[in-house]
């Protein structure tokens, strides 16, 4: 009898045993991906505007 869970990252079935050291993730990679997503959510600044600074270029074109 074996117990298995779904990997939170890729939903792959993972056997809950000593053979799956990264459980409940299927692999160390999926574990890192999940941790990375958490880190990105904490770092992101909501509402920060994206400015594309090419206004000067447009002004020069209008002078012609
Ligand atoms: Zn996985």
PDB file of C-alpha atoms and ligand atoms in Angstrom:
ATOM      1  CA  UNK A   1       0.000   0.000   0.000  1.00  0.00           C
ATOM      2  CA  UNK A   2       1.379   3.385  -0.987  1.00  0.00           C
ATOM      3  CA  UNK A   3       0.215   6.929  -0.454  1.00  0.00           C
ATOM      4  CA  UNK A   4       0.621   9.513  -3.176  1.00  0.00           C
ATOM      5  CA  UNK A   5      -0.012  13.237  -3.384  1.00  0.00           C
ATOM      6  CA  UNK A   6      -0.157  15.721  -6.238  1.00  0.00           C
ATOM      7  CA  UNK A   7       2.795  18.028  -6.753  1.00  0.00           C
ATOM      8  CA  UNK A   8       1.584  21.586  -5.949  1.00  0.00           C
ATOM      9  CA  UNK A   9       3.581  22.971  -8.875  1.00  0.00           C
ATOM     10  CA  UNK A  10       2.892  20.604 -11.771  1.00  0.00           C
ATOM     11  CA  UNK A  11       0.114  18.384 -10.320  1.00  0.00           C
ATOM     12  CA  UNK A  12       2.126  15.233 -11.052  1.00  0.00           C
ATOM     13  CA  UNK A  13       1.520  12.292  -8.740  1.00  0.00           C
ATOM     14  CA  UNK A  14       4.226  11.905  -6.143  1.00  0.00           C
ATOM     15  CA  UNK A  15       4.622   8.794  -4.048  1.00  0.00           C
ATOM     16  CA  UNK A  16       4.785   9.717  -0.357  1.00  0.00           C
ATOM     17  CA  UNK A  17       7.868   7.726   0.564  1.00  0.00           C
ATOM     18  CA  UNK A  18      11.559   8.033   1.266  1.00  0.00           C
ATOM     19  CA  UNK A  19      12.092   7.848  -2.489  1.00  0.00           C
ATOM     20  CA  UNK A  20      10.559  11.325  -2.864  1.00  0.00           C
ATOM     21  CA  UNK A  21      12.745  13.580  -0.703  1.00  0.00           C
ATOM     22  CA  UNK A  22      11.173  16.728  -2.170  1.00  0.00           C
ATOM     23  CA  UNK A  23       7.599  15.694  -1.303  1.00  0.00           C
ATOM     24  CA  UNK A  24       4.958  16.940  -1.570  1.00  0.00           C
ATOM     25  CA  UNK A  25       6.760  18.194  -4.675  1.00  0.00           C
ATOM     26  CA  UNK A  26       7.739  15.734  -7.397  1.00  0.00           C
ATOM     27  CA  UNK A  27      11.260  17.112  -7.573  1.00  0.00           C
ATOM     28  CA  UNK A  28      13.621  19.662  -6.102  1.00  0.00           C
ATOM     29  CA  UNK A  29      12.973  21.833  -9.160  1.00  0.00           C
ATOM     30  CA  UNK A  30       9.232  22.076  -8.531  1.00  0.00           C
ATOM     31  CA  UNK A  31       9.969  22.871  -4.893  1.00  0.00           C
ATOM     32  CA  UNK A  32      12.202  25.779  -5.902  1.00  0.00           C
ATOM     33  CA  UNK A  33       9.657  27.037  -8.438  1.00  0.00           C
ATOM     34  CA  UNK A  34       6.984  27.152  -5.743  1.00  0.00           C
ATOM     35  CA  UNK A  35       9.264  28.975  -3.316  1.00  0.00           C
ATOM     36  CA  UNK A  36      10.301  31.390  -6.082  1.00  0.00           C
ATOM     37  CA  UNK A  37       6.704  32.314  -6.827  1.00  0.00           C
ATOM     38  CA  UNK A  38       6.172  33.228  -3.204  1.00  0.00           C
ATOM     39  CA  UNK A  39       9.304  35.385  -3.215  1.00  0.00           C
ATOM     40  CA  UNK A  40       8.221  37.210  -6.369  1.00  0.00           C
ATOM     41  CA  UNK A  41       4.821  38.022  -4.887  1.00  0.00           C
ATOM     42  CA  UNK A  42       6.490  39.613  -1.880  1.00  0.00           C
ATOM     43  CA  UNK A  43       8.922  41.643  -3.972  1.00  0.00           C
ATOM     44  CA  UNK A  44       6.428  42.989  -6.510  1.00  0.00           C
ATOM     45  CA  UNK A  45       5.209  46.556  -5.949  1.00  0.00           C
ATOM     46  CA  UNK A  46       1.527  46.899  -6.916  1.00  0.00           C
ATOM     47  CA  UNK A  47       0.530  49.945  -8.938  1.00  0.00           C
ATOM     48  CA  UNK A  48       4.012  50.910 -10.023  1.00  0.00           C
ATOM     49  CA  UNK A  49       3.691  52.608 -13.425  1.00  0.00           C
ATOM     50  CA  UNK A  50       5.744  51.509 -16.403  1.00  0.00           C
ATOM     51  CA  UNK A  51       7.283  54.594 -18.017  1.00  0.00           C
ATOM     52  CA  UNK A  52       8.615  54.432 -21.558  1.00  0.00           C
ATOM     53  CA  UNK A  53      10.843  57.479 -21.900  1.00  0.00           C
ATOM     54  CA  UNK A  54      10.810  58.397 -25.574  1.00  0.00           C
ATOM     55  CA  UNK A  55       8.903  61.687 -25.350  1.00  0.00           C
ATOM     56  CA  UNK A  56      12.002  63.650 -26.427  1.00  0.00           C
ATOM     57  CA  UNK A  57      12.263  61.584 -29.584  1.00  0.00           C
ATOM     58  CA  UNK A  58       8.636  62.317 -30.486  1.00  0.00           C
ATOM     59  CA  UNK A  59       9.164  66.068 -29.953  1.00  0.00           C
ATOM     60  CA  UNK A  60      12.122  66.088 -32.318  1.00  0.00           C
ATOM     61  CA  UNK A  61      10.030  64.458 -35.033  1.00  0.00           C
ATOM     62  CA  UNK A  62       7.365  67.165 -34.725  1.00  0.00           C
ATOM     63  CA  UNK A  63       9.965  69.900 -35.325  1.00  0.00           C
ATOM     64  CA  UNK A  64      10.674  68.638 -38.875  1.00  0.00           C
TER      65      UNK A  64
HETATM   66 ZN1  LIG B   1       6.227  18.810  -9.943  1.00  0.00          ZN
END
